[in-house]
Amino acid sequence: EVQLVESGGGLVQPGGSLRLSCAASGFTFSNYDMHWVRQAPGKGLEYVSTISANGDRTYYANSVKGRFTISRDNSKNTLYLQMGSLRPEDIAVYYCARGPFDYWGQGTLVTVSS
Amino acid sequence: DIQMTQSPSSLSASVGDRVTITCRASQSISSSLNWYQQKPGKAPKLLIYVASSLQSGVPSRFSGSGSGTDFTLTISSLQPEDFATYYCQQSYSNPRTFGQGTKLEIK
Protein backbone atom coordinates (compact mmCIF):
# COMPACT_ATOMS: atom_id res chain seq x y z
CA GLU A 1 0.00 0.00 0.00
CA VAL A 2 1.33 3.40 -0.98
CA GLN A 3 1.76 5.71 1.99
CA LEU A 4 3.05 9.25 2.31
CA VAL A 5 3.42 10.65 5.81
CA GLU A 6 4.37 14.28 6.36
CA SER A 7 5.94 15.60 9.55
CA GLY A 8 7.78 18.63 10.84
CA GLY A 9 5.04 21.21 10.83
CA GLY A 10 4.45 23.53 13.74
CA LEU A 11 4.61 27.10 14.96
CA VAL A 12 7.49 29.29 13.85
CA GLN A 13 8.16 33.01 14.15
CA PRO A 14 8.18 35.28 11.11
CA GLY A 15 11.59 35.09 9.46
CA GLY A 16 12.22 31.67 10.94
CA SER A 17 12.94 28.30 9.36
CA LEU A 18 11.34 24.89 9.36
CA ARG A 19 12.04 21.57 7.63
CA LEU A 20 9.21 19.34 6.54
CA SER A 21 9.66 15.65 5.83
CA CYS A 22 7.57 13.20 3.84
CA ALA A 23 8.24 9.51 4.48
CA ALA A 24 7.24 7.28 1.58
CA SER A 25 6.49 3.58 1.57
CA GLY A 26 4.76 0.97 -0.56
CA PHE A 27 6.39 1.96 -3.86
CA THR A 28 9.82 2.45 -5.41
CA PHE A 29 10.44 6.00 -4.24
CA SER A 30 13.46 6.56 -6.47
CA ASN A 31 11.34 6.04 -9.61
CA TYR A 32 9.06 9.00 -9.05
CA ASP A 33 9.18 12.78 -9.16
CA MET A 34 7.75 14.19 -5.94
CA HIS A 35 5.89 17.40 -5.13
CA TRP A 36 4.86 19.73 -2.34
CA VAL A 37 1.46 21.45 -2.50
CA ARG A 38 0.01 23.73 0.17
CA GLN A 39 -3.40 24.99 1.20
CA ALA A 40 -3.92 28.06 3.32
CA PRO A 41 -6.85 27.90 5.76
CA GLY A 42 -10.11 28.13 3.84
CA LYS A 43 -8.31 28.62 0.52
CA GLY A 44 -7.52 26.58 -2.56
CA LEU A 45 -4.59 24.38 -3.49
CA GLU A 46 -1.28 26.05 -4.33
CA TYR A 47 1.59 24.27 -6.05
CA VAL A 48 4.87 24.75 -4.16
CA SER A 49 7.68 22.64 -5.60
CA THR A 50 8.75 19.56 -7.56
CA ILE A 51 11.90 17.44 -7.51
CA SER A 52 12.82 14.90 -10.17
CA ALA A 53 13.21 11.22 -9.37
CA ASN A 54 16.98 11.35 -9.00
CA GLY A 55 17.00 14.83 -7.52
CA ASP A 56 18.82 16.57 -10.35
CA ARG A 57 16.00 18.95 -11.26
CA THR A 58 13.88 21.16 -9.03
CA TYR A 59 11.06 23.62 -9.67
CA TYR A 60 9.44 26.21 -7.44
CA ALA A 61 6.43 28.47 -7.37
CA ASN A 62 7.42 32.13 -7.64
CA SER A 63 5.95 32.70 -4.18
CA VAL A 64 8.59 30.49 -2.52
CA LYS A 65 11.54 30.71 -4.91
CA GLY A 66 14.71 31.66 -3.08
CA ARG A 67 13.20 30.87 0.34
CA PHE A 68 12.29 27.17 0.10
CA THR A 69 14.47 24.24 -0.96
CA ILE A 70 13.15 20.84 -1.96
CA SER A 71 15.39 17.79 -1.63
CA ARG A 72 15.17 14.04 -1.26
CA ASP A 73 17.10 11.10 0.13
CA ASN A 74 16.31 8.06 -1.98
CA SER A 75 18.21 5.80 0.43
CA LYS A 76 15.75 6.82 3.16
CA ASN A 77 12.64 7.10 0.94
CA THR A 78 12.14 10.60 2.24
CA LEU A 79 11.25 13.94 0.67
CA TYR A 80 12.10 17.23 2.35
CA LEU A 81 11.09 20.87 2.16
CA GLN A 82 13.44 23.32 3.85
CA MET A 83 11.53 26.53 4.44
CA GLY A 84 13.26 29.78 5.32
CA SER A 85 12.37 33.46 5.75
CA LEU A 86 8.87 32.34 6.67
CA ARG A 87 6.03 34.83 6.36
CA PRO A 88 2.45 34.88 7.65
CA GLU A 89 1.30 34.15 4.09
CA ASP A 90 3.10 30.78 4.28
CA ILE A 91 0.59 29.55 6.86
CA ALA A 92 -0.93 26.43 5.32
CA VAL A 93 -1.31 22.71 5.40
CA TYR A 94 1.58 21.29 3.37
CA TYR A 95 0.99 18.11 1.41
CA CYS A 96 3.50 15.89 -0.35
CA ALA A 97 2.33 14.05 -3.46
CA ARG A 98 3.73 11.34 -5.69
CA GLY A 99 4.72 12.11 -9.29
CA PRO A 100 1.40 11.77 -11.13
CA PHE A 101 -0.31 13.38 -8.09
CA ASP A 102 -2.05 10.04 -7.62
CA TYR A 103 -1.17 9.67 -3.95
CA TRP A 104 -1.06 12.41 -1.33
CA GLY A 105 -0.08 12.53 2.31
CA GLN A 106 -2.43 13.70 5.05
CA GLY A 107 -0.69 17.06 5.34
CA THR A 108 1.20 18.92 8.06
CA LEU A 109 0.23 22.37 9.32
CA VAL A 110 2.71 25.22 9.34
CA THR A 111 1.83 28.31 11.36
CA VAL A 112 3.87 31.50 11.23
CA SER A 113 3.24 33.86 14.10
CA SER A 114 5.04 35.83 16.77
CA ASP B 1 3.10 30.69 -15.62
CA ILE B 2 -0.05 29.09 -16.96
CA GLN B 3 -3.21 30.40 -15.29
CA MET B 4 -6.14 28.05 -14.69
CA THR B 5 -9.64 29.46 -14.31
CA GLN B 6 -12.55 27.36 -13.10
CA SER B 7 -16.23 28.16 -13.35
CA PRO B 8 -18.43 28.36 -11.51
CA SER B 9 -16.76 29.04 -8.15
CA SER B 10 -19.70 27.43 -6.41
CA LEU B 11 -22.65 25.37 -7.47
CA SER B 12 -25.80 24.10 -5.77
CA ALA B 13 -27.30 20.88 -7.04
CA SER B 14 -29.48 17.99 -5.97
CA VAL B 15 -28.84 14.27 -5.71
CA GLY B 16 -29.35 12.76 -9.15
CA ASP B 17 -28.50 15.95 -11.06
CA ARG B 18 -26.00 16.10 -13.90
CA VAL B 19 -23.30 18.64 -13.15
CA THR B 20 -20.57 20.18 -15.31
CA ILE B 21 -17.57 22.17 -14.11
CA THR B 22 -15.39 24.07 -16.56
CA CYS B 23 -11.67 24.79 -16.48
CA ARG B 24 -9.86 27.12 -18.88
CA ALA B 25 -6.10 27.41 -19.32
CA SER B 26 -4.39 30.68 -20.26
CA GLN B 27 -2.53 28.86 -23.06
CA SER B 28 -2.76 25.50 -24.74
CA ILE B 29 -1.88 22.60 -22.46
CA SER B 30 -2.77 19.80 -24.89
CA SER B 31 -4.50 17.16 -22.73
CA SER B 32 -2.32 17.71 -19.65
CA LEU B 33 -5.14 18.32 -17.22
CA ASN B 34 -6.02 16.65 -13.92
CA TRP B 35 -9.19 16.90 -11.84
CA TYR B 36 -9.30 16.41 -8.06
CA GLN B 37 -11.98 16.10 -5.42
CA GLN B 38 -11.35 17.39 -1.92
CA LYS B 39 -13.51 16.99 1.16
CA PRO B 40 -13.05 19.11 4.31
CA GLY B 41 -10.00 18.15 6.33
CA LYS B 42 -8.85 15.61 3.75
CA ALA B 43 -6.16 15.48 1.11
CA PRO B 44 -7.18 15.93 -2.52
CA LYS B 45 -8.10 12.80 -4.45
CA LEU B 46 -7.17 12.37 -8.11
CA LEU B 47 -10.28 11.72 -10.23
CA ILE B 48 -9.25 12.28 -13.83
CA TYR B 49 -5.84 12.55 -15.51
CA VAL B 50 -4.77 13.53 -19.02
CA ALA B 51 -8.14 15.25 -19.34
CA SER B 52 -10.31 12.17 -19.75
CA SER B 53 -8.74 9.10 -18.13
CA LEU B 54 -10.51 7.84 -15.03
CA GLN B 55 -8.24 7.12 -12.09
CA SER B 56 -8.49 3.59 -10.75
CA GLY B 57 -11.32 3.18 -8.26
CA VAL B 58 -13.18 6.34 -9.27
CA PRO B 59 -16.86 5.78 -10.11
CA SER B 60 -17.80 5.90 -13.79
CA ARG B 61 -20.29 8.73 -13.17
CA PHE B 62 -17.23 11.02 -13.28
CA SER B 63 -15.93 11.93 -16.71
CA GLY B 64 -13.61 14.51 -18.21
CA SER B 65 -13.23 16.01 -21.64
CA GLY B 66 -11.43 18.72 -23.53
CA SER B 67 -8.06 19.63 -24.96
CA GLY B 68 -6.07 22.72 -25.70
CA THR B 69 -7.44 25.39 -23.37
CA ASP B 70 -10.97 24.27 -22.47
CA PHE B 71 -11.88 21.33 -20.26
CA THR B 72 -14.91 19.99 -18.43
CA LEU B 73 -15.58 17.65 -15.54
CA THR B 74 -19.01 16.04 -15.60
CA ILE B 75 -20.75 14.10 -12.87
CA SER B 76 -23.59 12.25 -14.56
CA SER B 77 -25.81 11.62 -11.52
CA LEU B 78 -24.80 13.28 -8.26
CA GLN B 79 -24.52 11.09 -5.22
CA PRO B 80 -24.47 12.35 -1.61
CA GLU B 81 -20.75 11.60 -1.30
CA ASP B 82 -19.96 13.84 -4.30
CA PHE B 83 -20.60 17.09 -2.46
CA ALA B 84 -17.09 18.48 -2.15
CA THR B 85 -14.70 20.96 -3.74
CA TYR B 86 -13.25 20.19 -7.15
CA TYR B 87 -9.97 21.47 -8.58
CA CYS B 88 -8.37 21.32 -11.98
CA GLN B 89 -4.59 21.35 -12.43
CA GLN B 90 -2.41 21.61 -15.48
CA SER B 91 0.45 19.11 -15.72
CA TYR B 92 1.84 20.58 -18.96
CA SER B 93 4.63 22.66 -17.44
CA ASN B 94 6.10 23.79 -14.14
CA PRO B 95 4.76 25.36 -12.01
CA ARG B 96 1.83 22.89 -12.08
CA THR B 97 -0.86 25.45 -11.39
CA PHE B 98 -4.31 24.73 -9.96
CA GLY B 99 -7.65 26.31 -10.62
CA GLN B 100 -9.26 28.20 -7.76
CA GLY B 101 -11.74 25.43 -7.03
CA THR B 102 -15.47 24.81 -7.42
CA LYS B 103 -17.48 24.11 -4.29
CA LEU B 104 -20.36 21.76 -4.98
CA GLU B 105 -23.10 22.11 -2.40
CA ILE B 106 -26.41 20.40 -1.76
CA LYS B 107 -29.46 22.34 -2.93
Coordinates of C-alpha atoms in Angstrom, one line a residue:
Chain A
E1 CA 0.0 0.0 0.0
V2 CA 1.3 3.4 -1.0
Q3 CA 1.8 5.7 2.0
L4 CA 3.1 9.2 2.3
V5 CA 3.4 10.7 5.8
E6 CA 4.4 14.3 6.4
S7 CA 5.9 15.6 9.5
G8 CA 7.8 18.6 10.8
G9 CA 5.0 21.2 10.8
G10 CA 4.5 23.5 13.7
L11 CA 4.6 27.1 15.0
V12 CA 7.5 29.3 13.9
Q13 CA 8.2 33.0 14.1
P14 CA 8.2 35.3 11.1
G15 CA 11.6 35.1 9.5
G16 CA 12.2 31.7 10.9
S17 CA 12.9 28.3 9.4
L18 CA 11.3 24.9 9.4
R19 CA 12.0 21.6 7.6
L20 CA 9.2 19.3 6.5
S21 CA 9.7 15.7 5.8
C22 CA 7.6 13.2 3.8
A23 CA 8.2 9.5 4.5
A24 CA 7.2 7.3 1.6
S25 CA 6.5 3.6 1.6
G26 CA 4.8 1.0 -0.6
F27 CA 6.4 2.0 -3.9
T28 CA 9.8 2.4 -5.4
F29 CA 10.4 6.0 -4.2
S30 CA 13.5 6.6 -6.5
N31 CA 11.3 6.0 -9.6
Y32 CA 9.1 9.0 -9.1
D33 CA 9.2 12.8 -9.2
M34 CA 7.7 14.2 -5.9
H35 CA 5.9 17.4 -5.1
W36 CA 4.9 19.7 -2.3
V37 CA 1.5 21.5 -2.5
R38 CA 0.0 23.7 0.2
Q39 CA -3.4 25.0 1.2
A40 CA -3.9 28.1 3.3
P41 CA -6.9 27.9 5.8
G42 CA -10.1 28.1 3.8
K43 CA -8.3 28.6 0.5
G44 CA -7.5 26.6 -2.6
L45 CA -4.6 24.4 -3.5
E46 CA -1.3 26.0 -4.3
Y47 CA 1.6 24.3 -6.1
V48 CA 4.9 24.7 -4.2
S49 CA 7.7 22.6 -5.6
T50 CA 8.8 19.6 -7.6
I51 CA 11.9 17.4 -7.5
S52 CA 12.8 14.9 -10.2
A53 CA 13.2 11.2 -9.4
N54 CA 17.0 11.4 -9.0
G55 CA 17.0 14.8 -7.5
D56 CA 18.8 16.6 -10.4
R57 CA 16.0 18.9 -11.3
T58 CA 13.9 21.2 -9.0
Y59 CA 11.1 23.6 -9.7
Y60 CA 9.4 26.2 -7.4
A61 CA 6.4 28.5 -7.4
N62 CA 7.4 32.1 -7.6
S63 CA 5.9 32.7 -4.2
V64 CA 8.6 30.5 -2.5
K65 CA 11.5 30.7 -4.9
G66 CA 14.7 31.7 -3.1
R67 CA 13.2 30.9 0.3
F68 CA 12.3 27.2 0.1
T69 CA 14.5 24.2 -1.0
I70 CA 13.2 20.8 -2.0
S71 CA 15.4 17.8 -1.6
R72 CA 15.2 14.0 -1.3
D73 CA 17.1 11.1 0.1
N74 CA 16.3 8.1 -2.0
S75 CA 18.2 5.8 0.4
K76 CA 15.7 6.8 3.2
N77 CA 12.6 7.1 0.9
T78 CA 12.1 10.6 2.2
L79 CA 11.3 13.9 0.7
Y80 CA 12.1 17.2 2.3
L81 CA 11.1 20.9 2.2
Q82 CA 13.4 23.3 3.9
M83 CA 11.5 26.5 4.4
G84 CA 13.3 29.8 5.3
S85 CA 12.4 33.5 5.8
L86 CA 8.9 32.3 6.7
R87 CA 6.0 34.8 6.4
P88 CA 2.5 34.9 7.6
E89 CA 1.3 34.1 4.1
D90 CA 3.1 30.8 4.3
I91 CA 0.6 29.6 6.9
A92 CA -0.9 26.4 5.3
V93 CA -1.3 22.7 5.4
Y94 CA 1.6 21.3 3.4
Y95 CA 1.0 18.1 1.4
C96 CA 3.5 15.9 -0.4
A97 CA 2.3 14.1 -3.5
R98 CA 3.7 11.3 -5.7
G99 CA 4.7 12.1 -9.3
P100 CA 1.4 11.8 -11.1
F101 CA -0.3 13.4 -8.1
D102 CA -2.1 10.0 -7.6
Y103 CA -1.2 9.7 -4.0
W104 CA -1.1 12.4 -1.3
G105 CA -0.1 12.5 2.3
Q106 CA -2.4 13.7 5.1
G107 CA -0.7 17.1 5.3
T108 CA 1.2 18.9 8.1
L109 CA 0.2 22.4 9.3
V110 CA 2.7 25.2 9.3
T111 CA 1.8 28.3 11.4
V112 CA 3.9 31.5 11.2
S113 CA 3.2 33.9 14.1
S114 CA 5.0 35.8 16.8
Chain B
D1 CA 3.1 30.7 -15.6
I2 CA -0.1 29.1 -17.0
Q3 CA -3.2 30.4 -15.3
M4 CA -6.1 28.0 -14.7
T5 CA -9.6 29.5 -14.3
Q6 CA -12.6 27.4 -13.1
S7 CA -16.2 28.2 -13.4
P8 CA -18.4 28.4 -11.5
S9 CA -16.8 29.0 -8.1
S10 CA -19.7 27.4 -6.4
L11 CA -22.6 25.4 -7.5
S12 CA -25.8 24.1 -5.8
A13 CA -27.3 20.9 -7.0
S14 CA -29.5 18.0 -6.0
V15 CA -28.8 14.3 -5.7
G16 CA -29.3 12.8 -9.2
D17 CA -28.5 16.0 -11.1
R18 CA -26.0 16.1 -13.9
V19 CA -23.3 18.6 -13.1
T20 CA -20.6 20.2 -15.3
I21 CA -17.6 22.2 -14.1
T22 CA -15.4 24.1 -16.6
C23 CA -11.7 24.8 -16.5
R24 CA -9.9 27.1 -18.9
A25 CA -6.1 27.4 -19.3
S26 CA -4.4 30.7 -20.3
Q27 CA -2.5 28.9 -23.1
S28 CA -2.8 25.5 -24.7
I29 CA -1.9 22.6 -22.5
S30 CA -2.8 19.8 -24.9
S31 CA -4.5 17.2 -22.7
S32 CA -2.3 17.7 -19.6
L33 CA -5.1 18.3 -17.2
N34 CA -6.0 16.6 -13.9
W35 CA -9.2 16.9 -11.8
Y36 CA -9.3 16.4 -8.1
Q37 CA -12.0 16.1 -5.4
Q38 CA -11.3 17.4 -1.9
K39 CA -13.5 17.0 1.2
P40 CA -13.1 19.1 4.3
G41 CA -10.0 18.1 6.3
K42 CA -8.8 15.6 3.8
A43 CA -6.2 15.5 1.1
P44 CA -7.2 15.9 -2.5
K45 CA -8.1 12.8 -4.4
L46 CA -7.2 12.4 -8.1
L47 CA -10.3 11.7 -10.2
I48 CA -9.3 12.3 -13.8
Y49 CA -5.8 12.5 -15.5
V50 CA -4.8 13.5 -19.0
A51 CA -8.1 15.3 -19.3
S52 CA -10.3 12.2 -19.8
S53 CA -8.7 9.1 -18.1
L54 CA -10.5 7.8 -15.0
Q55 CA -8.2 7.1 -12.1
S56 CA -8.5 3.6 -10.7
G57 CA -11.3 3.2 -8.3
V58 CA -13.2 6.3 -9.3
P59 CA -16.9 5.8 -10.1
S60 CA -17.8 5.9 -13.8
R61 CA -20.3 8.7 -13.2
F62 CA -17.2 11.0 -13.3
S63 CA -15.9 11.9 -16.7
G64 CA -13.6 14.5 -18.2
S65 CA -13.2 16.0 -21.6
G66 CA -11.4 18.7 -23.5
S67 CA -8.1 19.6 -25.0
G68 CA -6.1 22.7 -25.7
T69 CA -7.4 25.4 -23.4
D70 CA -11.0 24.3 -22.5
F71 CA -11.9 21.3 -20.3
T72 CA -14.9 20.0 -18.4
L73 CA -15.6 17.7 -15.5
T74 CA -19.0 16.0 -15.6
I75 CA -20.8 14.1 -12.9
S76 CA -23.6 12.3 -14.6
S77 CA -25.8 11.6 -11.5
L78 CA -24.8 13.3 -8.3
Q79 CA -24.5 11.1 -5.2
P80 CA -24.5 12.4 -1.6
E81 CA -20.8 11.6 -1.3
D82 CA -20.0 13.8 -4.3
F83 CA -20.6 17.1 -2.5
A84 CA -17.1 18.5 -2.2
T85 CA -14.7 21.0 -3.7
Y86 CA -13.2 20.2 -7.1
Y87 CA -10.0 21.5 -8.6
C88 CA -8.4 21.3 -12.0
Q89 CA -4.6 21.4 -12.4
Q90 CA -2.4 21.6 -15.5
S91 CA 0.5 19.1 -15.7
Y92 CA 1.8 20.6 -19.0
S93 CA 4.6 22.7 -17.4
N94 CA 6.1 23.8 -14.1
P95 CA 4.8 25.4 -12.0
R96 CA 1.8 22.9 -12.1
T97 CA -0.9 25.5 -11.4
F98 CA -4.3 24.7 -10.0
G99 CA -7.7 26.3 -10.6
Q100 CA -9.3 28.2 -7.8
G101 CA -11.7 25.4 -7.0
T102 CA -15.5 24.8 -7.4
K103 CA -17.5 24.1 -4.3
L104 CA -20.4 21.8 -5.0
E105 CA -23.1 22.1 -2.4
I106 CA -26.4 20.4 -1.8
K107 CA -29.5 22.3 -2.9

